Coordinates of N, CA and C and ligand atoms in Angstrom, one line a residue:
M1 N -15.3 -22.9 5.6 CA -14.7 -23.1 4.2 C -13.3 -22.7 4.2
R2 N -12.5 -23.4 3.5 CA -11.1 -23.0 3.4 C -10.9 -22.4 2.0
I3 N -10.4 -21.2 1.9 CA -10.2 -20.5 0.7 C -8.7 -20.2 0.4
A4 N -8.3 -20.8 -0.7 CA -6.9 -20.6 -1.1 C -6.8 -19.7 -2.3
R5 N -5.7 -19.1 -2.5 CA -5.4 -18.3 -3.8 C -4.2 -19.0 -4.4
F6 N -4.3 -19.2 -5.7 CA -3.3 -20.1 -6.4 C -3.1 -19.7 -7.8
S7 N -2.0 -20.2 -8.4 CA -1.8 -20.0 -9.8 C -1.6 -21.4 -10.5
I8 N -2.2 -21.5 -11.7 CA -2.0 -22.7 -12.5 C -2.0 -22.2 -13.9
D9 N -0.9 -22.7 -14.6 CA -0.7 -22.3 -16.0 C -0.8 -20.8 -16.2
G10 N -0.2 -20.1 -15.3 CA -0.1 -18.6 -15.5 C -1.4 -17.9 -15.1
N11 N -2.5 -18.6 -14.7 CA -3.7 -17.9 -14.3 C -3.8 -17.9 -12.7
V12 N -4.3 -16.8 -12.2 CA -4.5 -16.7 -10.7 C -5.9 -16.8 -10.4
A13 N -6.3 -17.6 -9.4 CA -7.7 -17.7 -9.0 C -7.8 -18.0 -7.5
F14 N -9.0 -17.8 -6.9 CA -9.3 -18.3 -5.6 C -10.0 -19.6 -5.8
G15 N -9.9 -20.5 -4.8 CA -10.6 -21.8 -4.8 C -10.9 -22.2 -3.4
A16 N -12.0 -23.0 -3.3 CA -12.4 -23.6 -2.0 C -11.7 -24.9 -1.9
V17 N -11.0 -25.2 -0.8 CA -10.3 -26.4 -0.6 C -11.2 -27.5 -0.1
E18 N -11.3 -28.6 -0.9 CA -12.2 -29.7 -0.5 C -11.4 -31.0 -0.5
G19 N -11.9 -32.0 0.1 CA -11.3 -33.3 0.1 C -10.4 -33.6 1.3
E20 N -9.7 -34.7 1.3 CA -8.9 -35.1 2.4 C -7.4 -35.0 2.1
A21 N -6.7 -34.6 3.1 CA -5.2 -34.5 2.9 C -4.6 -35.9 3.0
P22 N -3.4 -36.2 2.5 CA -2.7 -35.2 1.8 C -2.9 -35.3 0.2
D23 N -3.4 -36.4 -0.2 CA -3.5 -36.6 -1.7 C -4.8 -36.2 -2.3
G24 N -5.9 -36.2 -1.5 CA -7.2 -36.0 -2.1 C -7.7 -34.5 -2.2
L25 N -6.8 -33.6 -1.8 CA -7.3 -32.2 -1.8 C -7.4 -31.6 -3.2
V26 N -8.6 -31.0 -3.4 CA -8.8 -30.3 -4.7 C -9.3 -28.9 -4.4
L27 N -9.2 -28.0 -5.4 CA -9.7 -26.7 -5.3 C -10.8 -26.5 -6.3
D28 N -12.0 -26.1 -5.7 CA -13.1 -25.7 -6.5 C -13.0 -24.3 -6.8
I29 N -12.8 -23.9 -8.1 CA -12.5 -22.5 -8.4 C -13.7 -21.6 -8.2
I30 N -13.4 -20.5 -7.5 CA -14.4 -19.5 -7.1 C -14.6 -18.5 -8.3
K31 N -15.9 -18.2 -8.6 CA -16.2 -17.1 -9.5 C -16.2 -15.8 -8.7
G32 N -15.4 -14.9 -9.1 CA -15.4 -13.6 -8.4 C -14.4 -13.6 -7.3
I33 N -14.6 -12.7 -6.4 CA -13.7 -12.6 -5.2 C -14.4 -13.0 -4.0
P34 N -13.7 -13.7 -3.1 CA -14.3 -14.3 -1.9 C -14.9 -13.4 -0.9
Y35 N -14.6 -12.1 -0.9 CA -15.1 -11.2 0.2 C -16.5 -10.9 -0.1
A36 N -16.9 -10.8 -1.3 CA -18.3 -10.5 -1.7 C -19.1 -11.9 -1.8
D37 N -20.3 -11.8 -2.2 CA -21.0 -13.1 -2.5 C -20.4 -13.7 -3.6
F38 N -20.1 -15.0 -3.5 CA -19.4 -15.7 -4.6 C -20.0 -17.1 -4.9
E39 N -19.7 -17.6 -6.0 CA -20.2 -18.9 -6.4 C -19.0 -19.8 -6.6
L40 N -19.2 -21.1 -6.4 CA -18.2 -22.1 -6.7 C -18.5 -22.5 -8.2
S41 N -17.5 -22.6 -9.0 CA -17.7 -22.9 -10.4 C -18.0 -24.3 -10.7
G42 N -17.6 -25.2 -9.8 CA -17.7 -26.6 -10.0 C -16.5 -27.2 -10.8
T43 N -15.6 -26.3 -11.3 CA -14.4 -26.7 -11.9 C -13.3 -27.0 -10.9
K44 N -12.8 -28.2 -10.8 CA -11.9 -28.6 -9.7 C -10.5 -28.9 -10.3
V45 N -9.5 -28.5 -9.5 CA -8.1 -28.8 -9.9 C -7.5 -29.4 -8.6
P46 N -6.6 -30.5 -8.8 CA -5.9 -31.0 -7.7 C -5.0 -30.0 -7.1
L47 N -5.0 -30.0 -5.7 CA -4.1 -29.0 -5.0 C -2.6 -29.3 -5.4
S48 N -2.3 -30.5 -5.7 CA -0.9 -30.9 -6.1 C -0.5 -30.3 -7.4
K49 N -1.4 -29.8 -8.2 CA -1.1 -29.3 -9.5 C -0.9 -27.8 -9.6
V50 N -1.2 -27.1 -8.4 CA -1.2 -25.7 -8.4 C 0.0 -25.2 -7.6
R51 N 0.3 -23.9 -7.7 CA 1.2 -23.2 -6.8 C 0.4 -22.3 -5.9
L52 N 0.4 -22.6 -4.6 CA -0.3 -21.8 -3.7 C 0.4 -20.4 -3.6
L53 N -0.5 -19.4 -3.5 CA 0.0 -18.0 -3.4 C -0.5 -17.5 -2.0
P54 N 0.0 -16.3 -1.6 CA -0.5 -15.8 -0.3 C -2.0 -15.8 -0.5
P55 N -2.8 -16.2 0.6 CA -4.2 -16.4 0.4 C -5.0 -15.1 0.3
V56 N -4.4 -14.0 0.6 CA -5.0 -12.7 0.4 C -3.9 -11.7 -0.1
L57 N -4.3 -10.7 -0.7 CA -3.4 -9.6 -1.1 C -3.8 -8.4 -0.3
P58 N -3.2 -8.2 0.9 CA -3.7 -7.2 1.8 C -3.3 -5.8 1.3
N59 N -4.1 -4.8 1.7 CA -3.7 -3.4 1.5 C -2.7 -3.1 2.6
K60 N -2.8 -3.7 3.8 CA -1.8 -3.5 4.8 C -1.9 -4.7 5.8
V61 N -0.7 -5.0 6.4 CA -0.6 -6.0 7.5 C -0.3 -5.2 8.8
V62 N -1.3 -5.3 9.7 CA -1.1 -4.7 11.0 C -0.7 -5.8 12.0
A63 N 0.4 -5.6 12.7 CA 0.9 -6.6 13.6 C 1.0 -6.0 15.0
F64 N 0.5 -6.9 15.9 CA 0.6 -6.5 17.3 C 1.8 -7.2 18.0
G65 N 2.4 -6.4 18.9 CA 3.6 -7.0 19.6 C 3.3 -7.3 21.1
R66 N 4.0 -8.2 21.6 CA 4.0 -8.6 23.1 C 2.5 -8.9 23.5
N67 N 1.9 -9.8 22.9 CA 0.5 -10.1 23.2 C 0.4 -11.5 23.9
Y68 N 1.6 -12.1 24.2 CA 1.6 -13.3 25.1 C 2.6 -13.0 26.1
A69 N 2.3 -13.2 27.4 CA 3.1 -12.8 28.5 C 4.4 -13.5 28.5
Q70 N 4.4 -14.8 28.3 CA 5.7 -15.6 28.3 C 6.7 -15.2 27.2
H71 N 6.1 -14.8 26.1 CA 7.0 -14.3 25.0 C 7.6 -12.9 25.4
A72 N 6.8 -12.0 25.9 CA 7.3 -10.7 26.4 C 8.5 -11.0 27.4
A73 N 8.2 -11.9 28.3 CA 9.2 -12.2 29.3 C 10.5 -12.7 28.8
E74 N 10.4 -13.6 27.8 CA 11.6 -14.3 27.2 C 12.5 -13.2 26.6
L75 N 12.0 -12.1 26.1 CA 12.9 -11.1 25.5 C 13.1 -9.9 26.5
G76 N 12.7 -10.1 27.8 CA 13.0 -9.2 28.8 C 12.1 -7.9 28.7
N77 N 10.9 -8.0 28.1 CA 10.0 -6.9 27.9 C 8.9 -6.9 28.9
E78 N 8.4 -5.8 29.2 CA 7.1 -5.7 30.0 C 5.9 -5.9 29.1
V79 N 4.9 -6.4 29.7 CA 3.6 -6.6 29.0 C 2.9 -5.2 28.9
P80 N 2.6 -4.8 27.7 CA 1.9 -3.5 27.7 C 0.5 -3.5 28.2
D81 N 0.1 -2.4 28.8 CA -1.3 -2.2 29.3 C -2.3 -2.2 28.2
V82 N -1.9 -1.5 27.1 CA -2.8 -1.4 25.9 C -2.0 -2.0 24.7
P83 N -2.8 -2.5 23.7 CA -2.1 -3.2 22.6 C -1.2 -2.2 21.9
F84 N -0.1 -2.6 21.3 CA 0.6 -1.7 20.4 C 0.9 -2.4 19.1
A85 N 0.7 -1.6 18.0 CA 0.7 -2.1 16.7 C 1.9 -1.5 15.9
F86 N 2.3 -2.3 14.9 CA 3.2 -1.8 13.9 C 2.7 -2.3 12.5
L87 N 3.3 -1.8 11.4 CA 2.9 -2.2 10.1 C 4.0 -3.0 9.4
K88 N 3.5 -4.0 8.7 CA 4.4 -4.8 7.8 C 4.0 -4.4 6.4
P89 N 4.9 -4.1 5.5 CA 4.5 -3.7 4.1 C 4.0 -4.8 3.3
T90 N 3.2 -4.5 2.3 CA 2.7 -5.6 1.4 C 3.8 -6.4 0.7
T91 N 4.9 -5.7 0.5 CA 6.0 -6.4 -0.2 C 6.7 -7.4 0.7
S92 N 6.3 -7.5 2.0 CA 6.8 -8.5 2.9 C 6.0 -9.8 2.8
V93 N 4.9 -9.8 2.1 CA 4.0 -11.0 2.1 C 4.4 -12.0 1.1
I94 N 4.5 -13.3 1.6 CA 4.7 -14.4 0.7 C 3.8 -15.5 1.1
G95 N 3.6 -16.6 0.3 CA 2.7 -17.7 0.6 C 3.4 -18.9 1.1
S96 N 2.7 -19.9 1.4 CA 3.3 -21.2 1.8 C 4.0 -21.8 0.7
G97 N 5.2 -22.2 1.0 CA 6.1 -22.8 0.0 C 7.1 -21.8 -0.6
D98 N 6.8 -20.5 -0.4 CA 7.8 -19.5 -0.9 C 8.9 -19.4 0.1
A99 N 10.0 -18.8 -0.4 CA 11.3 -18.8 0.4 C 11.3 -17.5 1.2
I100 N 11.8 -17.6 2.4 CA 12.2 -16.4 3.2 C 13.7 -16.1 2.8
A101 N 13.9 -14.9 2.3 CA 15.2 -14.5 1.9 C 15.9 -13.8 3.1
Y102 N 17.0 -14.4 3.6 CA 17.7 -13.9 4.8 C 18.3 -12.5 4.4
P103 N 17.9 -11.5 5.2 CA 18.4 -10.1 4.8 C 19.9 -10.0 5.0
S104 N 20.5 -9.2 4.1 CA 21.9 -9.0 4.2 C 22.4 -8.2 5.5
F105 N 21.5 -7.4 6.1 CA 21.9 -6.5 7.2 C 21.6 -7.1 8.5
S106 N 21.3 -8.4 8.6 CA 21.0 -9.1 9.9 C 21.9 -10.3 10.0
N107 N 22.2 -10.7 11.3 CA 22.8 -11.9 11.6 C 22.0 -12.7 12.6
E108 N 20.8 -12.3 12.8 CA 19.9 -13.0 13.8 C 18.5 -12.9 13.4
L109 N 18.1 -13.9 12.6 CA 16.7 -13.9 12.1 C 15.9 -14.9 13.0
H110 N 14.7 -14.4 13.4 CA 13.8 -15.2 14.3 C 12.5 -15.5 13.6
H111 N 11.9 -16.7 13.9 CA 10.5 -17.0 13.6 C 9.6 -16.5 14.7
E112 N 8.4 -16.1 14.3 CA 7.3 -15.8 15.3 C 6.0 -16.3 14.7
A113 N 5.6 -17.5 15.2 CA 4.3 -18.1 14.8 C 3.1 -17.2 15.3
E114 N 2.2 -16.9 14.4 CA 1.1 -16.0 14.9 C -0.2 -16.4 14.1
L115 N -1.3 -16.3 14.9 CA -2.6 -16.4 14.3 C -2.9 -15.1 13.5
A116 N -3.3 -15.2 12.2 CA -3.6 -14.0 11.4 C -5.1 -13.9 11.2
V117 N -5.6 -12.7 11.4 CA -7.1 -12.5 11.2 C -7.2 -11.8 9.8
V118 N -8.1 -12.2 9.0 CA -8.3 -11.6 7.7 C -9.6 -10.8 7.7
I119 N -9.5 -9.5 7.4 CA -10.7 -8.7 7.4 C -11.6 -8.9 6.1
G120 N -12.9 -8.9 6.3 CA -13.8 -9.2 5.2 C -14.5 -8.0 4.6
R121 N -14.6 -6.9 5.3 CA -15.3 -5.8 4.8 C -14.7 -4.4 5.3
M122 N -14.9 -3.4 4.5 CA -14.3 -2.1 4.9 C -14.9 -1.7 6.2
C123 N -14.1 -1.2 7.1 CA -14.7 -0.8 8.4 C -13.7 0.2 9.1
R124 N -14.3 1.0 10.0 CA -13.5 1.8 10.9 C -14.3 2.0 12.2
E125 N -13.6 2.3 13.3 CA -14.2 2.5 14.6 C -15.2 1.4 14.8
V126 N -14.7 0.2 14.7 CA -15.6 -1.0 14.9 C -15.9 -1.2 16.4
P127 N -17.2 -1.2 16.8 CA -17.5 -1.5 18.2 C -17.2 -2.9 18.5
R128 N -16.9 -3.2 19.7 CA -16.6 -4.6 20.1 C -17.6 -5.6 19.7
E129 N -18.9 -5.3 19.8 CA -19.9 -6.3 19.5 C -20.0 -6.5 18.0
R130 N -19.4 -5.7 17.1 CA -19.5 -5.8 15.7 C -18.2 -6.5 15.1
V131 N -17.2 -6.7 15.9 CA -16.0 -7.2 15.4 C -16.1 -8.5 14.6
K132 N -17.0 -9.4 15.1 CA -17.1 -10.7 14.4 C -17.7 -10.5 13.0
D133 N -18.4 -9.4 12.8 CA -19.0 -9.1 11.4 C -18.0 -8.7 10.4
V134 N -16.8 -8.2 10.9 CA -15.8 -7.7 9.9 C -14.7 -8.7 9.6
I135 N -14.8 -9.8 10.3 CA -13.8 -10.8 10.1 C -14.2 -11.8 9.0
F136 N -13.3 -12.0 8.0 CA -13.5 -12.9 7.0 C -13.1 -14.3 7.4
G137 N -11.9 -14.4 8.0 CA -11.4 -15.7 8.4 C -10.1 -15.6 9.0
Y138 N -9.4 -16.8 9.1 CA -8.1 -16.9 9.8 C -7.1 -17.7 9.0
T139 N -5.8 -17.3 9.2 CA -4.8 -18.1 8.5 C -3.5 -18.0 9.4
C140 N -2.5 -18.8 9.1 CA -1.3 -18.9 9.8 C -0.3 -17.8 9.3
A141 N 0.4 -17.2 10.2 CA 1.4 -16.2 9.8 C 2.8 -16.5 10.5
N142 N 3.8 -16.0 9.9 CA 5.1 -16.0 10.6 C 5.6 -14.5 10.5
D143 N 5.7 -13.9 11.7 CA 6.2 -12.5 11.7 C 7.7 -12.6 11.8
V144 N 8.4 -12.9 10.7 CA 9.8 -13.1 10.7 C 10.5 -11.8 11.0
T145 N 11.5 -11.9 11.9 CA 12.1 -10.7 12.6 C 13.6 -10.8 12.5
A146 N 14.2 -9.7 12.1 CA 15.7 -9.6 12.3 C 15.9 -9.0 13.7
R147 N 16.1 -9.9 14.6 CA 16.1 -9.5 16.1 C 17.2 -8.6 16.4
D148 N 18.4 -8.8 15.8 CA 19.5 -7.8 16.1 C 19.2 -6.4 15.6
V149 N 18.5 -6.3 14.5 CA 18.1 -5.0 13.9 C 17.0 -4.4 14.8
Q150 N 16.1 -5.2 15.2 CA 15.0 -4.7 16.1 C 15.6 -4.1 17.3
K151 N 16.6 -4.7 17.9 CA 17.2 -4.2 19.1 C 17.9 -2.9 18.9
R152 N 18.6 -2.7 17.8 CA 19.4 -1.5 17.6 C 18.7 -0.4 16.9
E153 N 17.5 -0.6 16.3 CA 16.9 0.5 15.6 C 15.5 0.8 16.3
K154 N 15.2 2.0 16.4 CA 14.1 2.4 17.2 C 12.8 2.0 16.6
Q155 N 12.7 2.2 15.3 CA 11.5 1.8 14.5 C 11.8 0.4 13.9
W156 N 10.8 -0.4 13.7 CA 11.0 -1.8 13.3 C 10.7 -2.0 11.8
A157 N 10.7 -0.9 11.1 CA 10.4 -1.0 9.6 C 11.3 -1.9 8.9
R158 N 12.6 -1.9 9.2 CA 13.6 -2.8 8.5 C 13.6 -4.1 9.2
A159 N 13.5 -4.2 10.5 CA 13.7 -5.4 11.3 C 12.5 -6.4 11.0
K160 N 11.3 -5.8 10.8 CA 10.1 -6.6 10.6 C 9.4 -6.4 9.3
G161 N 10.0 -5.5 8.4 CA 9.3 -5.2 7.2 C 10.1 -5.5 5.9
F162 N 11.2 -6.2 6.1 CA 12.0 -6.6 4.9 C 11.2 -7.6 4.0
D163 N 11.6 -7.6 2.7 CA 10.9 -8.5 1.7 C 10.9 -9.9 2.3
T164 N 9.8 -10.6 2.1 CA 9.6 -12.0 2.5 C 9.4 -12.2 4.0
S165 N 9.3 -11.1 4.8 CA 9.2 -11.3 6.3 C 7.8 -11.6 6.8
C166 N 6.8 -11.7 5.8 CA 5.5 -12.0 6.3 C 4.8 -13.2 5.5
P167 N 5.3 -14.4 5.8 CA 4.6 -15.6 5.2 C 3.2 -15.7 5.8
L168 N 2.3 -16.0 4.8 CA 0.8 -16.1 5.2 C 0.3 -17.4 4.5
G169 N -0.5 -18.2 5.2 CA -1.1 -19.3 4.5 C -1.3 -20.5 5.4
P170 N -1.6 -21.7 4.8 CA -1.7 -21.9 3.4 C -3.0 -21.4 2.7
W171 N -4.0 -21.2 3.6 CA -5.3 -20.8 3.1 C -6.0 -20.0 4.2
V172 N -7.2 -19.5 3.9 CA -8.0 -18.8 5.0 C -9.1 -19.8 5.4
E173 N -9.2 -20.0 6.7 CA -10.4 -20.8 7.2 C -11.4 -19.8 7.6
T174 N -12.6 -19.9 7.1 CA -13.7 -18.9 7.4 C -14.6 -19.4 8.5
D175 N -14.6 -20.7 8.8 CA -15.5 -21.2 9.9 C -14.6 -21.7 11.0
L176 N -14.3 -20.8 12.0 CA -13.4 -21.2 13.1 C -13.7 -20.4 14.3
D177 N -13.7 -21.0 15.4 CA -13.7 -20.3 16.7 C -12.2 -20.1 17.1
P178 N -11.7 -18.9 17.1 CA -10.2 -18.7 17.3 C -9.8 -18.6 18.7
S179 N -10.7 -18.8 19.7 CA -10.5 -18.4 21.0 C -9.5 -19.3 21.8
D180 N -9.4 -20.6 21.4 CA -8.5 -21.5 22.1 C -7.9 -22.5 21.2
L181 N -7.0 -22.1 20.3 CA -6.4 -23.0 19.4 C -4.9 -23.2 19.7
T182 N -4.4 -24.4 19.4 CA -3.0 -24.7 19.6 C -2.3 -24.0 18.4
I183 N -1.2 -23.3 18.8 CA -0.3 -22.6 17.8 C 1.1 -23.1 18.0
Q184 N 1.7 -23.5 16.9 CA 3.1 -24.0 17.1 C 4.0 -23.7 15.9
A185 N 5.3 -23.7 16.2 CA 6.3 -23.5 15.2 C 7.3 -24.6 15.3
T186 N 7.7 -25.2 14.2 CA 8.8 -26.1 14.2 C 9.9 -25.6 13.2
V187 N 11.1 -26.0 13.5 CA 12.2 -25.7 12.5 C 12.9 -27.0 12.2
N188 N 12.9 -27.4 11.0 CA 13.4 -28.7 10.5 C 12.8 -29.8 11.3
G189 N 11.5 -29.7 11.6 CA 10.7 -30.7 12.2 C 10.8 -30.7 13.8
E190 N 11.7 -29.9 14.3 CA 11.9 -29.8 15.8 C 11.0 -28.7 16.3
Q191 N 10.2 -29.0 17.4 CA 9.3 -28.0 17.9 C 10.1 -26.9 18.6
R192 N 9.7 -25.7 18.3 CA 10.3 -24.5 18.9 C 9.3 -23.7 19.7
Q193 N 8.1 -23.4 19.2 CA 7.1 -22.7 19.8 C 5.8 -23.5 20.0
L194 N 5.2 -23.4 21.2 CA 3.9 -24.1 21.4 C 3.1 -23.2 22.4
G195 N 1.9 -22.8 22.0 CA 1.1 -22.0 22.8 C -0.4 -22.2 22.5
R196 N -1.2 -21.5 23.1 CA -2.7 -21.5 22.8 C -3.1 -20.1 22.6
T197 N -4.0 -19.9 21.7 CA -4.5 -18.5 21.4 C -5.2 -18.0 22.6
S198 N -5.7 -18.8 23.5 CA -6.4 -18.4 24.7 C -5.4 -17.6 25.7
E199 N -4.1 -17.7 25.4 CA -3.1 -17.0 26.2 C -2.9 -15.6 25.8
M200 N -3.5 -15.2 24.7 CA -3.4 -13.8 24.3 C -3.8 -12.8 25.4
I201 N -3.0 -11.8 25.6 CA -3.3 -10.8 26.7 C -4.5 -9.9 26.2
H202 N -4.4 -9.4 25.0 CA -5.5 -8.6 24.4 C -6.2 -9.5 23.4
S203 N -7.5 -9.6 23.5 CA -8.3 -10.5 22.6 C -8.3 -9.9 21.2
I204 N -8.7 -10.7 20.2 CA -8.9 -10.3 18.9 C -9.9 -9.1 18.8
E205 N -10.9 -9.1 19.6 CA -11.8 -8.0 19.7 C -11.1 -6.7 20.1
D206 N -10.3 -6.8 21.2 CA -9.5 -5.7 21.6 C -8.6 -5.1 20.5
L207 N -8.0 -6.0 19.8 CA -7.0 -5.6 18.8 C -7.7 -4.9 17.6
I208 N -8.8 -5.4 17.2 CA -9.5 -4.8 16.1 C -10.2 -3.4 16.5
V209 N -10.7 -3.4 17.7 CA -11.2 -2.1 18.2 C -10.1 -1.1 18.2
N210 N -8.9 -1.5 18.7 CA -7.8 -0.6 18.9 C -7.3 -0.1 17.5
I211 N -7.1 -0.9 16.5 CA -6.5 -0.4 15.3 C -7.5 0.3 14.4
S212 N -8.8 -0.1 14.5 CA -9.8 0.5 13.7 C -10.2 1.9 14.2
E213 N -9.8 2.2 15.5 CA -9.9 3.6 15.9 C -9.0 4.5 15.1
A214 N -7.9 4.0 14.6 CA -6.9 4.8 14.0 C -7.0 4.8 12.4
M215 N -7.3 3.6 11.9 CA -7.3 3.5 10.4 C -8.4 2.6 9.9
T216 N -8.8 2.9 8.7 CA -9.8 2.1 8.0 C -9.2 0.8 7.6
L217 N -9.9 -0.3 7.9 CA -9.5 -1.6 7.4 C -10.3 -2.0 6.2
L218 N -9.6 -2.6 5.3 CA -10.2 -3.0 4.0 C -10.2 -4.5 3.8
P219 N -11.1 -5.0 3.0 CA -11.2 -6.4 2.7 C -9.8 -7.0 2.3
G220 N -9.4 -8.0 3.0 CA -8.1 -8.6 2.7 C -7.0 -8.2 3.6
D221 N -7.3 -7.1 4.4 CA -6.2 -6.6 5.3 C -6.0 -7.7 6.4
V222 N -4.8 -7.8 6.9 CA -4.4 -8.9 7.8 C -4.0 -8.3 9.2
I223 N -4.4 -8.9 10.2 CA -4.1 -8.5 11.6 C -3.3 -9.6 12.2
L224 N -2.0 -9.4 12.6 CA -1.2 -10.4 13.3 C -1.4 -10.2 14.8
T225 N -1.6 -11.3 15.5 CA -2.1 -11.2 16.9 C -1.1 -11.4 18.0
G226 N 0.2 -11.5 17.6 CA 1.3 -11.7 18.5 C 1.7 -13.2 18.6
T227 N 2.9 -13.4 19.2 CA 3.5 -14.7 19.1 C 3.7 -15.3 20.5
P228 N 3.5 -16.6 20.7 CA 3.7 -17.2 22.0 C 5.2 -17.4 22.2
A229 N 5.6 -17.9 23.4 CA 7.0 -18.0 23.8 C 7.7 -19.1 22.9
G230 N 9.0 -19.0 22.8 CA 9.8 -20.0 22.1 C 10.4 -19.5 20.8
V231 N 10.4 -18.2 20.6 CA 11.0 -17.6 19.4 C 12.5 -18.0 19.4
G232 N 13.0 -18.2 18.1 CA 14.4 -18.6 18.1 C 14.9 -18.4 16.7
P233 N 16.2 -18.8 16.5 CA 16.9 -18.5 15.3 C 16.5 -19.3 14.0
L234 N 16.6 -18.6 12.9 CA 16.4 -19.3 11.6 C 17.8 -19.1 10.9
N235 N 18.2 -20.2 10.2 CA 19.4 -20.1 9.4 C 19.1 -20.5 8.0
V236 N 20.0 -20.1 7.1 CA 19.9 -20.4 5.7 C 19.8 -21.9 5.6
G237 N 18.8 -22.4 4.8 CA 18.6 -23.9 4.7 C 17.6 -24.5 5.6
D238 N 17.2 -23.7 6.6 CA 16.2 -24.2 7.5 C 14.8 -24.2 6.9
E239 N 13.9 -25.1 7.3 CA 12.5 -25.1 6.9 C 11.7 -24.8 8.2
V240 N 10.9 -23.8 8.2 CA 10.1 -23.4 9.3 C 8.7 -23.6 9.0
A241 N 7.9 -24.2 9.9 CA 6.5 -24.5 9.7 C 5.7 -24.0 10.9
V242 N 4.7 -23.2 10.6 CA 3.7 -22.7 11.6 C 2.4 -23.5 11.4
T243 N 2.0 -24.1 12.5 CA 0.7 -24.9 12.4 C -0.2 -24.4 13.4
I244 N -1.5 -24.1 13.0 CA -2.5 -23.7 13.9 C -3.7 -24.7 13.8
E245 N -4.1 -25.1 14.9 CA -5.2 -26.1 15.0 C -6.5 -25.6 14.2
G246 N -7.0 -26.4 13.4 CA -8.2 -26.0 12.6 C -7.9 -25.2 11.3
I247 N -6.7 -24.9 11.1 CA -6.3 -24.1 9.9 C -5.4 -25.0 9.0
G248 N -4.2 -25.2 9.4 CA -3.3 -26.0 8.6 C -1.9 -25.6 8.9
T249 N -1.0 -25.9 8.0 CA 0.4 -25.6 8.2 C 1.0 -24.7 7.1
L250 N 1.7 -23.7 7.5 CA 2.4 -22.7 6.6 C 3.9 -23.1 6.7
T251 N 4.4 -23.5 5.5 CA 5.8 -23.9 5.5 C 6.7 -23.1 4.6
N252 N 7.9 -22.7 5.1 CA 8.8 -21.8 4.3 C 10.2 -22.2 4.5
K253 N 11.0 -22.2 3.5 CA 12.4 -22.5 3.6 C 13.2 -21.1 3.6
V254 N 14.3 -21.1 4.3 CA 15.1 -19.9 4.4 C 16.2 -20.0 3.4
I255 N 16.4 -19.0 2.5 CA 17.4 -19.0 1.5 C 18.3 -17.8 1.7
K256 N 19.5 -17.8 1.1 CA 20.3 -16.7 1.1 C 19.7 -15.7 0.1
R257 N 19.7 -14.4 0.5 CA 19.1 -13.4 -0.4 C 20.0 -13.3 -1.6
G258 N 19.4 -13.4 -2.8 CA 20.2 -13.4 -4.0 C 20.5 -12.0 -4.6
Ligands
MG1 MG1 5.2 -10.7 16.2

């Protein structure tokens, strides 16, 4: 099932995406929240009539770095033996169709297409064999990075945590085998990144075991799993799209920060 979060006439709701793209998509409005048992209301609205919102409101976004060998190499970095994580704040999260605001303190903004895992239940110290039980679904992410700031500041809080630096969407796909999916990024329709999730160095199981040793994960929390090779610049006016096989396309335009 594909679950979107949206607003219509000032009301916010979750809905199950049904029908065929591009014109036939409708949202069947969900009663309650999708992480618990929920019912479909049967009330349907055309997707074209709503504004998509970030598909989840995470308590935290945990992002893993250097999880594809070719990407680590393109930036001159070693592949780490163990996963390493950083946090992106909730204020960095935007949805598909929202604008990425170019930060004033950077001159080198990069896209990073990533598979995002959405957590479905509160958990900590998750054993490897239980990881699948704590996953709600998957969505597309863009770990937008001020690369120049990342290079000159030891911690990445500003480089990867500025407002609008975490586009997520367009919806969460709950029925998906994530082990070998095409993941790509285009800028203004031109392909920049292309990889497969099977190229990850540390698996989704590894990443969730690793982070849940340290912190409790809550329903709606998001884990970014690293980016394949081909990262590159974003400029004001560009439209960046992240597409993952079996999920859909996350599209955002870059604007000057007002
Ligand atoms: Mg990244």
